[in-house]
PDB file of C-alpha atoms and ligand atoms in Angstrom:
ATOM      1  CA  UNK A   1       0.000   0.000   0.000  1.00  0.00           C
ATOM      2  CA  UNK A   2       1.571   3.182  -1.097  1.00  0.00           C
ATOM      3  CA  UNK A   3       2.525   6.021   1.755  1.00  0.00           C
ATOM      4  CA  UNK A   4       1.124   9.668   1.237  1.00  0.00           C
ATOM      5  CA  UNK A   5       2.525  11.659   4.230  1.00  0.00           C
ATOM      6  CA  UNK A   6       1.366  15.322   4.115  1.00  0.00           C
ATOM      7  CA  UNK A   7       3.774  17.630   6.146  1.00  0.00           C
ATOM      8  CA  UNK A   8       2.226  20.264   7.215  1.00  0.00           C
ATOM      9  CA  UNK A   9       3.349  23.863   9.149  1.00  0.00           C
ATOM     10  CA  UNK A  10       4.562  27.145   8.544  1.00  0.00           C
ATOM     11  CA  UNK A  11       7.160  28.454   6.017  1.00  0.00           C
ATOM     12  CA  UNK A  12       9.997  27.799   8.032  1.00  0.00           C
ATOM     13  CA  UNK A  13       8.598  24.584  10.172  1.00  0.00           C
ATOM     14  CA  UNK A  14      11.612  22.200   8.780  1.00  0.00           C
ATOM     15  CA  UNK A  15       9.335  20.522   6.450  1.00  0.00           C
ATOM     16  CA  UNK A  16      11.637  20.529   3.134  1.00  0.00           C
ATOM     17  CA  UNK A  17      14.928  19.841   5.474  1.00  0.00           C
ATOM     18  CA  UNK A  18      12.821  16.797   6.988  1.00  0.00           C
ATOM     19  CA  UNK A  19      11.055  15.607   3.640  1.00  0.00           C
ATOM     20  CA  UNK A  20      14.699  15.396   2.518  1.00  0.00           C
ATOM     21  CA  UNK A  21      16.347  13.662   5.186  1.00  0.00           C
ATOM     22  CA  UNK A  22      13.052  11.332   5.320  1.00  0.00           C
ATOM     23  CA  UNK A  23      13.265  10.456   1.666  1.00  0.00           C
ATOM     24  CA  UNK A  24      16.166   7.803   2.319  1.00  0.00           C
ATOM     25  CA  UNK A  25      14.296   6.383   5.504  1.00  0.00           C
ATOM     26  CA  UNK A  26      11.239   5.668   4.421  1.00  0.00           C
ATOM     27  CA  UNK A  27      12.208   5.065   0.692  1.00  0.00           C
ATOM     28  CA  UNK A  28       9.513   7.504  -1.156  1.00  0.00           C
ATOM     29  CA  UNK A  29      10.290  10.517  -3.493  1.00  0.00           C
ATOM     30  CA  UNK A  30       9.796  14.208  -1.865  1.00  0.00           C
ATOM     31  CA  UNK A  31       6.985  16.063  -3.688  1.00  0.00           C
ATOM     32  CA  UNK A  32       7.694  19.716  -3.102  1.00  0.00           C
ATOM     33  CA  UNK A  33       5.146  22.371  -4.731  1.00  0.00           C
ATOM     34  CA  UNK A  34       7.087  25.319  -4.176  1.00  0.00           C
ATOM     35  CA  UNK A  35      10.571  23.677  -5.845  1.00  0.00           C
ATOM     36  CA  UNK A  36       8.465  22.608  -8.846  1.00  0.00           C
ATOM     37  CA  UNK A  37       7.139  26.083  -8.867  1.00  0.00           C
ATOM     38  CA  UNK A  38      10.541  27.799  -8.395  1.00  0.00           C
ATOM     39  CA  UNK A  39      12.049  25.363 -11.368  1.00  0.00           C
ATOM     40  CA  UNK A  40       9.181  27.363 -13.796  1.00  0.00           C
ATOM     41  CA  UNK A  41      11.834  30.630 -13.272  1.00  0.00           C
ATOM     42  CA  UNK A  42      13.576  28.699 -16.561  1.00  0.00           C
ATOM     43  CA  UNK A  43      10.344  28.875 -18.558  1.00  0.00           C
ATOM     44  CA  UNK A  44       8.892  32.447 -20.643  1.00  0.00           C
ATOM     45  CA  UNK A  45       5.524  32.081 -20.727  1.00  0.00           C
ATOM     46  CA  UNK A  46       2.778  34.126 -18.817  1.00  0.00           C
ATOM     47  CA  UNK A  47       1.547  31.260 -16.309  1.00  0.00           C
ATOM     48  CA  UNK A  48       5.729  31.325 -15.356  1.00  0.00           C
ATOM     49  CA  UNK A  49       5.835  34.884 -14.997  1.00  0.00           C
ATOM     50  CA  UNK A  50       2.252  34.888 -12.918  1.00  0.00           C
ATOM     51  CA  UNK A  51       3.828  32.166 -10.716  1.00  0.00           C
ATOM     52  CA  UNK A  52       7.143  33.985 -10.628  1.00  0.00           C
ATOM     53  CA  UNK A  53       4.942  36.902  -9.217  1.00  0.00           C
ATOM     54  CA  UNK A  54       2.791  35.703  -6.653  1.00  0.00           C
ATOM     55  CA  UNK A  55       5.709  33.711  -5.219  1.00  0.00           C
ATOM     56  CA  UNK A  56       8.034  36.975  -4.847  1.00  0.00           C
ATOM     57  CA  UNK A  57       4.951  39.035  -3.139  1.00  0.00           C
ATOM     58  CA  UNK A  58       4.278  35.265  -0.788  1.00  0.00           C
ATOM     59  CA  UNK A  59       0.952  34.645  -2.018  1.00  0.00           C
ATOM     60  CA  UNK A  60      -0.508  31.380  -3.109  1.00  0.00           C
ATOM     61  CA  UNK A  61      -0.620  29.963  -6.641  1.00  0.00           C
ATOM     62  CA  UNK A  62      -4.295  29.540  -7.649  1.00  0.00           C
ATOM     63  CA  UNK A  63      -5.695  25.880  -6.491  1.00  0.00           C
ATOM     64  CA  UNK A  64      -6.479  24.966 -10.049  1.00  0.00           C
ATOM     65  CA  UNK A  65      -2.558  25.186 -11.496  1.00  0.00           C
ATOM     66  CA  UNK A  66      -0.932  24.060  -8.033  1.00  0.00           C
ATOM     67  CA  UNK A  67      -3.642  21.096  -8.528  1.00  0.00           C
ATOM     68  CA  UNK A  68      -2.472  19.955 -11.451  1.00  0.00           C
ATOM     69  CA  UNK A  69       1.009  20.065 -10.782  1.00  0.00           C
ATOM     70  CA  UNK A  70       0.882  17.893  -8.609  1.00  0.00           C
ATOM     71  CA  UNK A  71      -1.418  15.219 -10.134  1.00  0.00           C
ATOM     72  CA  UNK A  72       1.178  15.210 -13.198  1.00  0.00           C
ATOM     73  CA  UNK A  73       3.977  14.345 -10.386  1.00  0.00           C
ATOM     74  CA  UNK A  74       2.017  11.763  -8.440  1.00  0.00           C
ATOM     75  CA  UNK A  75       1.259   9.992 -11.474  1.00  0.00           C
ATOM     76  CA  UNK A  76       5.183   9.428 -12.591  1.00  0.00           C
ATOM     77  CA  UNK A  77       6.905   6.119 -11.986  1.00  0.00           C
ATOM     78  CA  UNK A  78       8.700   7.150  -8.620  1.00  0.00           C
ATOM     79  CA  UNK A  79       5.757   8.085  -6.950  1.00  0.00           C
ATOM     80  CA  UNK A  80       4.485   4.630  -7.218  1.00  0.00           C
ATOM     81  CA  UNK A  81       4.938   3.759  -3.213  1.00  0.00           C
ATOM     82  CA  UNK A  82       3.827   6.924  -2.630  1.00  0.00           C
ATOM     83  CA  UNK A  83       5.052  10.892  -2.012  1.00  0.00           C
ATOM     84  CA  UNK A  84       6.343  12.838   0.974  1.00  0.00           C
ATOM     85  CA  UNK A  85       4.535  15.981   0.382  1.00  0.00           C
ATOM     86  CA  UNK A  86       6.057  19.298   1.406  1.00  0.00           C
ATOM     87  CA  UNK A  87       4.255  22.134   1.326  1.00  0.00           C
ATOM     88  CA  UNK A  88       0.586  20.859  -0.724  1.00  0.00           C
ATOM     89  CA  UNK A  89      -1.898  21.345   0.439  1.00  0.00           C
ATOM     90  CA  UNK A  90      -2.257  24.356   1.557  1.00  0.00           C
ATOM     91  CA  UNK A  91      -5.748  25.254   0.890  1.00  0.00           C
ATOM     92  CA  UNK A  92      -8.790  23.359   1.593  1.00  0.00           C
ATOM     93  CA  UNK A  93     -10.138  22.546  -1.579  1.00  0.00           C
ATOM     94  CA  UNK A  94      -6.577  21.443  -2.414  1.00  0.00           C
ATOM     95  CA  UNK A  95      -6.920  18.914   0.048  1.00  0.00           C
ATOM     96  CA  UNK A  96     -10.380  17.803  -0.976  1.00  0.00           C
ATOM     97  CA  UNK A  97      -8.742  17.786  -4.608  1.00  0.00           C
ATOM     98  CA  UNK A  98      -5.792  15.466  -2.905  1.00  0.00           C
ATOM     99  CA  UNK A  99      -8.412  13.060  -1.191  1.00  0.00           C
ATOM    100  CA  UNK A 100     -10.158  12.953  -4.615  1.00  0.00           C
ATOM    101  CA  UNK A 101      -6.984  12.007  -6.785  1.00  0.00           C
ATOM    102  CA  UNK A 102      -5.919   9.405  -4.489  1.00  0.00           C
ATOM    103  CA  UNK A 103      -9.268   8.158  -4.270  1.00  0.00           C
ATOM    104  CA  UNK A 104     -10.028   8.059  -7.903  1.00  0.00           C
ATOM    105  CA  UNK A 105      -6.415   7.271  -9.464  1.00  0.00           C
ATOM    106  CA  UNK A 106      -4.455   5.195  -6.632  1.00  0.00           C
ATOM    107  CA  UNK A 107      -7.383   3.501  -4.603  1.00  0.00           C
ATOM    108  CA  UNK A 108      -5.805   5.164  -1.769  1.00  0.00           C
ATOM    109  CA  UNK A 109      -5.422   7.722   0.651  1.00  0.00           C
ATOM    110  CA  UNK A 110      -3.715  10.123   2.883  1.00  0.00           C
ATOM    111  CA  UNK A 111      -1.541   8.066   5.471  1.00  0.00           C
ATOM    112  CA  UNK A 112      -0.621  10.453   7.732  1.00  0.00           C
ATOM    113  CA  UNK A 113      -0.330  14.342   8.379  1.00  0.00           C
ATOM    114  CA  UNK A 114       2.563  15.591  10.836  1.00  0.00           C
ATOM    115  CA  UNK A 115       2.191  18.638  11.894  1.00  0.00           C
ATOM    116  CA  UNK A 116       5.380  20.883  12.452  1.00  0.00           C
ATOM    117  CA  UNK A 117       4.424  24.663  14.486  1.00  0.00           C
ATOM    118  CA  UNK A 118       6.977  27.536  15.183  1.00  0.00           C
ATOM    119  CA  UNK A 119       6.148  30.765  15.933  1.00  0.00           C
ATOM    120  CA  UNK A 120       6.532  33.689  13.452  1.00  0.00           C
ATOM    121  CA  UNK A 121       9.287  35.014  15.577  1.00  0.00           C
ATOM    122  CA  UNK A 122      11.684  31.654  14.879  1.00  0.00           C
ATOM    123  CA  UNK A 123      10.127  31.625  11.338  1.00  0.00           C
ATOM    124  CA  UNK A 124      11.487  34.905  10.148  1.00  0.00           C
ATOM    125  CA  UNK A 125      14.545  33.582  12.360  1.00  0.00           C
ATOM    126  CA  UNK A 126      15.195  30.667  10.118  1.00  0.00           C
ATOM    127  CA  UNK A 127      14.071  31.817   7.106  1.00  0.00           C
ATOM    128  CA  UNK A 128      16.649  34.825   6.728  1.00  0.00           C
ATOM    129  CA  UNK A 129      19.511  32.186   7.827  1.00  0.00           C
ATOM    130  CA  UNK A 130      18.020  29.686   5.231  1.00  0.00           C
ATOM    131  CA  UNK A 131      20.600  28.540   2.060  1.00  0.00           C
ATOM    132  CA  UNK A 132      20.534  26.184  -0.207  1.00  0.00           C
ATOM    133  CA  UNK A 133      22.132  24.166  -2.840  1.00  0.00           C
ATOM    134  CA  UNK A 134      21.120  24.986  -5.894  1.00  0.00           C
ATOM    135  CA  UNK A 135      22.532  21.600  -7.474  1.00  0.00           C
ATOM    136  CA  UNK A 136      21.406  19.163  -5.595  1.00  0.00           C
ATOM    137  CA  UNK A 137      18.690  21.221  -2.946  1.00  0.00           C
ATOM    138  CA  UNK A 138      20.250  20.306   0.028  1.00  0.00           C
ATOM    139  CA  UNK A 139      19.370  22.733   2.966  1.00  0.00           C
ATOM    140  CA  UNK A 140      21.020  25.075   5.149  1.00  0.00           C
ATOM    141  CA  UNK A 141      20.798  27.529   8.117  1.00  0.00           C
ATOM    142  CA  UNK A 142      23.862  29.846   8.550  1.00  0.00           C
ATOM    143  CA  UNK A 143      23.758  29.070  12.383  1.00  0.00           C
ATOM    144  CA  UNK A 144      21.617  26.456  12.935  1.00  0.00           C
ATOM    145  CA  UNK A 145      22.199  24.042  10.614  1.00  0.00           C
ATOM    146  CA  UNK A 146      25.634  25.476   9.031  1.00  0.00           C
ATOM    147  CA  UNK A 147      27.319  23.730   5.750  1.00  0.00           C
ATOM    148  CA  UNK A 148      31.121  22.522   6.765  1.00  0.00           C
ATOM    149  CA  UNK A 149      32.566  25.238   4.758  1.00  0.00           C
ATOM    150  CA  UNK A 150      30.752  28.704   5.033  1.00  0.00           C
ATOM    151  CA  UNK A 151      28.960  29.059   1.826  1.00  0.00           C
ATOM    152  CA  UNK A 152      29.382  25.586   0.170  1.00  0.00           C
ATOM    153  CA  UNK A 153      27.375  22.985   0.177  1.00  0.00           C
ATOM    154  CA  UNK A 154      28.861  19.073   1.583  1.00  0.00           C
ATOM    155  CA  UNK A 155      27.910  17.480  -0.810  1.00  0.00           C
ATOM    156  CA  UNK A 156      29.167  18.983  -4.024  1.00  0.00           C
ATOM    157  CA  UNK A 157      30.894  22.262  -3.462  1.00  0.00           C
ATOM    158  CA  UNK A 158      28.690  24.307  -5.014  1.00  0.00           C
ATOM    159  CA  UNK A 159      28.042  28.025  -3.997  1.00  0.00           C
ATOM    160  CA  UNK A 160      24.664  27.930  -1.331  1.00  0.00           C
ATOM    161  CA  UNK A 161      21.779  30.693  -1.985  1.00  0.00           C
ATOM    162  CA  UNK A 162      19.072  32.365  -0.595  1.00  0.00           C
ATOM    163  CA  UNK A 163      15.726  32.854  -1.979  1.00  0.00           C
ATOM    164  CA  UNK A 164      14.402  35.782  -3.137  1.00  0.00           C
ATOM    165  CA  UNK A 165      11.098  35.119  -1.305  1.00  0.00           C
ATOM    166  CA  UNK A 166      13.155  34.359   2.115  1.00  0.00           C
ATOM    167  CA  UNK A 167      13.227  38.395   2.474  1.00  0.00           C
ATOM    168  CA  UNK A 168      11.460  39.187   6.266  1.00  0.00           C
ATOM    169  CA  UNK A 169       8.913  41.444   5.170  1.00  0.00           C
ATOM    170  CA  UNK A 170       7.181  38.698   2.721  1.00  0.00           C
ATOM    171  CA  UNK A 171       8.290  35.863   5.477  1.00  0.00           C
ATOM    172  CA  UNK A 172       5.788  38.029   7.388  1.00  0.00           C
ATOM    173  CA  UNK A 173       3.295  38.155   4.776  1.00  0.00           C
ATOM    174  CA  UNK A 174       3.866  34.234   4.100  1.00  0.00           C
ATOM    175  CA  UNK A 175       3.317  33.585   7.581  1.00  0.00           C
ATOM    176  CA  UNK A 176       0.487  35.325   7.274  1.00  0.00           C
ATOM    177  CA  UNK A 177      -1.284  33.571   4.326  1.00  0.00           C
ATOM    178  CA  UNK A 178      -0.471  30.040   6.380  1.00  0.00           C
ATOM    179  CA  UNK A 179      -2.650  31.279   9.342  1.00  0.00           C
ATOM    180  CA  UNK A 180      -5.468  32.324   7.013  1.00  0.00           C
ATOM    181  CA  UNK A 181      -5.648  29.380   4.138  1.00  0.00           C
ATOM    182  CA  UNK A 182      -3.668  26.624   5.704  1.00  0.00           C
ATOM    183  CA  UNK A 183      -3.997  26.433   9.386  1.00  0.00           C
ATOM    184  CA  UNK A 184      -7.675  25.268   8.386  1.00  0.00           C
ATOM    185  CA  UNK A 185      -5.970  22.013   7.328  1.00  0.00           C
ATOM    186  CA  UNK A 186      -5.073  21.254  11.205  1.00  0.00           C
ATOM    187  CA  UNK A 187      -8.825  20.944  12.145  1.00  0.00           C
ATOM    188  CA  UNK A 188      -9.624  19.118   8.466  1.00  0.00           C
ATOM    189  CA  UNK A 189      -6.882  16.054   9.167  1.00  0.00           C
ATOM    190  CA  UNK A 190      -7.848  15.787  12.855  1.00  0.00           C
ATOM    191  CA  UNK A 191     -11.359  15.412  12.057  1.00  0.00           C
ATOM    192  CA  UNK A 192     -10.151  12.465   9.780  1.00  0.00           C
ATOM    193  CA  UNK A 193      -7.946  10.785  12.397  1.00  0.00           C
ATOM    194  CA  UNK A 194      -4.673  11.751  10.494  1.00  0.00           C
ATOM    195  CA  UNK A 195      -3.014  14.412  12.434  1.00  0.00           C
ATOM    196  CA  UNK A 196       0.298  13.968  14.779  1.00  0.00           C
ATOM    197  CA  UNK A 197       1.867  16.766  16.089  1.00  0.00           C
ATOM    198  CA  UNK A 198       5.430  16.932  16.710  1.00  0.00           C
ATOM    199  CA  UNK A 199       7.428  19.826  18.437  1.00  0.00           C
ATOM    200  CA  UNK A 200       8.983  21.116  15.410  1.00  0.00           C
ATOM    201  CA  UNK A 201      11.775  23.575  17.893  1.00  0.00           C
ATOM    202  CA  UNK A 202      14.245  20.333  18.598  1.00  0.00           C
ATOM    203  CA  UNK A 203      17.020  19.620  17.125  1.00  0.00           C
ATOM    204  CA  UNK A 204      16.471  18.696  13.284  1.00  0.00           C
ATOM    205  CA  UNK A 205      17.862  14.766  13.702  1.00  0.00           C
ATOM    206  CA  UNK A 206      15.282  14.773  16.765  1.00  0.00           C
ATOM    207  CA  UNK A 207      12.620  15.476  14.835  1.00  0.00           C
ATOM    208  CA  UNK A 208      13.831  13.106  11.757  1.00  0.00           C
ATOM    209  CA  UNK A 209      13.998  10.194  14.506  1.00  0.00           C
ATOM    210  CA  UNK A 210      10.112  11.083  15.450  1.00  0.00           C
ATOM    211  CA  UNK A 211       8.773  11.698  12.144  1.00  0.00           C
ATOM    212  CA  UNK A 212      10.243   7.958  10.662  1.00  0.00           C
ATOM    213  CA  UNK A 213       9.138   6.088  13.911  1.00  0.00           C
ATOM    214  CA  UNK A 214       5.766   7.473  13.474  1.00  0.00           C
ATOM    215  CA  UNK A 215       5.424   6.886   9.757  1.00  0.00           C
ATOM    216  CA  UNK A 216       6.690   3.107  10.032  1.00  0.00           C
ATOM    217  CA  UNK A 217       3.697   2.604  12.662  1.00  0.00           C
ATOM    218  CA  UNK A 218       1.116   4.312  10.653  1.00  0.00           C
ATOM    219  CA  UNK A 219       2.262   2.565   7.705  1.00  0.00           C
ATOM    220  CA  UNK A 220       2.420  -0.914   9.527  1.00  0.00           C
ATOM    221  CA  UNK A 221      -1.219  -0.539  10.832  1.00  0.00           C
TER     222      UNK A 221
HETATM  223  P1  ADP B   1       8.075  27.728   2.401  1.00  0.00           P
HETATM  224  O1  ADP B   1       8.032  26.291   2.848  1.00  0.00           O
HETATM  225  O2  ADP B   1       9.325  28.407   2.792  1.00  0.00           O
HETATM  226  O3  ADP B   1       6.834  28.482   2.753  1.00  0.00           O
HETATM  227  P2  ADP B   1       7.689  26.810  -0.334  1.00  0.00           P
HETATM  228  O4  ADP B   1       8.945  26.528  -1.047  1.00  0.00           O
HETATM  229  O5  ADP B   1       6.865  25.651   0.124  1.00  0.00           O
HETATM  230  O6  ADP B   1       8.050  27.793   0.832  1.00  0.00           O
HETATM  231  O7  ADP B   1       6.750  27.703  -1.248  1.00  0.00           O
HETATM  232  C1  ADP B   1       7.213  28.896  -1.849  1.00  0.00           C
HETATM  233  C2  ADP B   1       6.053  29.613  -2.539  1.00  0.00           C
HETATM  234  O8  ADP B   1       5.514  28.784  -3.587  1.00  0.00           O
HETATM  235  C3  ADP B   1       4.850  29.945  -1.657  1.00  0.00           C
HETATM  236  O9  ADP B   1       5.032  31.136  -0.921  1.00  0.00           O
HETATM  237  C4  ADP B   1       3.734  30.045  -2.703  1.00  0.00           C
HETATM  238  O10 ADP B   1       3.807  31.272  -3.422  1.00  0.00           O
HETATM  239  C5  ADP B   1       4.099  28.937  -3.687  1.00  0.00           C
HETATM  240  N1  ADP B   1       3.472  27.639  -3.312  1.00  0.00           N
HETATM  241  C6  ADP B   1       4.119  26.514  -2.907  1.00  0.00           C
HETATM  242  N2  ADP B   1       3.251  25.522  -2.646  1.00  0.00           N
HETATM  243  C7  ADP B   1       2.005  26.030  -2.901  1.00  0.00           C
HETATM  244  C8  ADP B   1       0.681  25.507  -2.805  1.00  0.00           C
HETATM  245  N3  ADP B   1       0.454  24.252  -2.393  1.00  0.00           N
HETATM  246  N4  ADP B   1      -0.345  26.315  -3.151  1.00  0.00           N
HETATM  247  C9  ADP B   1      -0.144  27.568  -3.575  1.00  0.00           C
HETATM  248  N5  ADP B   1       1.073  28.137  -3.669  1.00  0.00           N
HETATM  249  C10 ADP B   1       2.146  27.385  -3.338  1.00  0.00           C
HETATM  250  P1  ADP B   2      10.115  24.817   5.357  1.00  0.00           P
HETATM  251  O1  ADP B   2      10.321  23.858   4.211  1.00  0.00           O
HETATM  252  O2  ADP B   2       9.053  24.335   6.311  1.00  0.00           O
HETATM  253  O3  ADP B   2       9.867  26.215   4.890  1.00  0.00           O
HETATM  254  P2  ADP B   2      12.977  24.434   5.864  1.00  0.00           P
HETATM  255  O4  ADP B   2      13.125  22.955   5.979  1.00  0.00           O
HETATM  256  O5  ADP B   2      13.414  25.062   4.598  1.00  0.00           O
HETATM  257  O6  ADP B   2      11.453  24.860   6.206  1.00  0.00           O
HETATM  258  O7  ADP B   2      13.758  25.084   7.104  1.00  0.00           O
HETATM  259  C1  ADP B   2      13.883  26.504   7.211  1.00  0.00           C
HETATM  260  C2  ADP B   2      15.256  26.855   7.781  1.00  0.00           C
HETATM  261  O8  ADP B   2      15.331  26.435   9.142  1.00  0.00           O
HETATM  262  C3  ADP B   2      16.429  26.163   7.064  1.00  0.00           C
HETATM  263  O9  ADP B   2      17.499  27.084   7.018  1.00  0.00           O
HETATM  264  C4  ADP B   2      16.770  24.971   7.938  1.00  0.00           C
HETATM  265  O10 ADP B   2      18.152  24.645   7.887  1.00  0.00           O
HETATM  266  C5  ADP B   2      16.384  25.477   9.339  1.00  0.00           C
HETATM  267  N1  ADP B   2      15.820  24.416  10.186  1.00  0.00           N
HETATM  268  C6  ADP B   2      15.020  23.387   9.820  1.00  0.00           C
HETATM  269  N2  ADP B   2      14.687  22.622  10.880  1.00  0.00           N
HETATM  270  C7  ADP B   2      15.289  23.192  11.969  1.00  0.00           C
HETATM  271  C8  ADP B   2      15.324  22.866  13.373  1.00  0.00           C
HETATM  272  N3  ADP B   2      14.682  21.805  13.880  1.00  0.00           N
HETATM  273  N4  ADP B   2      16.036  23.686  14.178  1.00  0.00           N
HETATM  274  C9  ADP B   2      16.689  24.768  13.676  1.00  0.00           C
HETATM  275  N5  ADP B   2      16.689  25.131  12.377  1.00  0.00           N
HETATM  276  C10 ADP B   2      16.004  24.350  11.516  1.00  0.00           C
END
């Protein structure tokens, strides 16, 4: 049975540093809206630029593009045992759209939904120290999570960067948007059983250790 394990929390929660570091654990492919939306920065054409927009002023996509994005990606090869999903939903009808593709086109359904809080404060705290690779993705935080070498990522020397959206003002704003459209999302999964929530301010292999114990139960039930 495949594993769909929506993490959910705030920009800033740890949720692409854990998908990451969960991907070898529990052996199924990260599904991250917001890189497939920053890898449209290569393409010209007006949905890119729209996307390219709304992303630098930390709005959402619409639900209709973000939904389809990810239906594409769920259907490839990789995602056949399933996806670690980082950052989707983030709406309500995007996760009545989930329940519905995984219904209709996998027989299946959401496994599991750990929920990761901090408060704004540490959010705009990690977000301005965030870097990251941008060869192979891996993440960083200038004093929290610091590469060996200042400025280069361990795995393959490249030079780490910061997002242009990772700017404290639209962290705010960001922030913002997660109380309004996404905290919803907390009630919806507990209502449906699926909801764990972890303390998301321990240290990050803490957290990895409590997220794969609790995914290998869910998934053994
Ligand atoms: P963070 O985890 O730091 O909030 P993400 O990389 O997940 O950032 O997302 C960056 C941006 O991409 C968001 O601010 C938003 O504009 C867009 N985005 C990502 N996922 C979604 C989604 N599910 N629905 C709408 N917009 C999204
Ligand atoms: P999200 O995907 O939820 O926006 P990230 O995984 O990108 O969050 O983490 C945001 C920043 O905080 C990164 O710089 C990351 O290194 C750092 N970080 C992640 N988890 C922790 C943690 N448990 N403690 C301290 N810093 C963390």
């Amino acid at each position: 049975m495949a594993a769909y394990i929506v993490l959910l929390g705030p920009p800033g929660s740890g949720k692409g540093t854990q998908a990451k570091l969960l991907t070898d654990e529990v052996g199924i492919p990260q599904v991250s809206t917001g890189d497939m939306f920053r890898a449209m920065k290569t393409q010209d054409t007006p949905l890119a630029r729209k996307v390219q927009q709304i992303m630098a002023e930390g709005k959402l996509v619409p639900d209709d593009v973000t939904i389809e994005i990810v239906k594409e990606r769920l259907a490839q090869s990789d995602c056949s045992k399933g996806a670690l999903l980082d950052g989707f939903p983030r709406t309500v009808p995007q996760a009545e759209a989930l329940d519905k593709l995984l219904e209709e086109s996998f027989h299946s359904q959401v496994t599991i939904v750990p929920l990761l809080s901090i408060t704004v404060e540490e959010a705009v705290r990690r977000i301005s120290g965030r870097r990251g690779c941008p060869q192979c993705g891996a993440l960083y935080h200038v004093e929290f999570n610091p590469p060996r070498e200042m400025g280069k990522c361990d795995h393959d020397g490249a030079k780490l960067v910061q997002r242009d959206d990772d700017r404290p003002e639209v962290v705010r704003e960001r922030y913002q948007v997660y109380l309004d459209n996404t905290a919803p999302l907390i009630n919806y999964y507990r209502d449906r059983g699926l909801l764990v929530e972890l303390d998301a301010v321990q240290p990050i292999e803490v957290i990895t250790a409590e997220l794969a114990d609790t995914i290998r139960q869910r998934t053994k039930e």
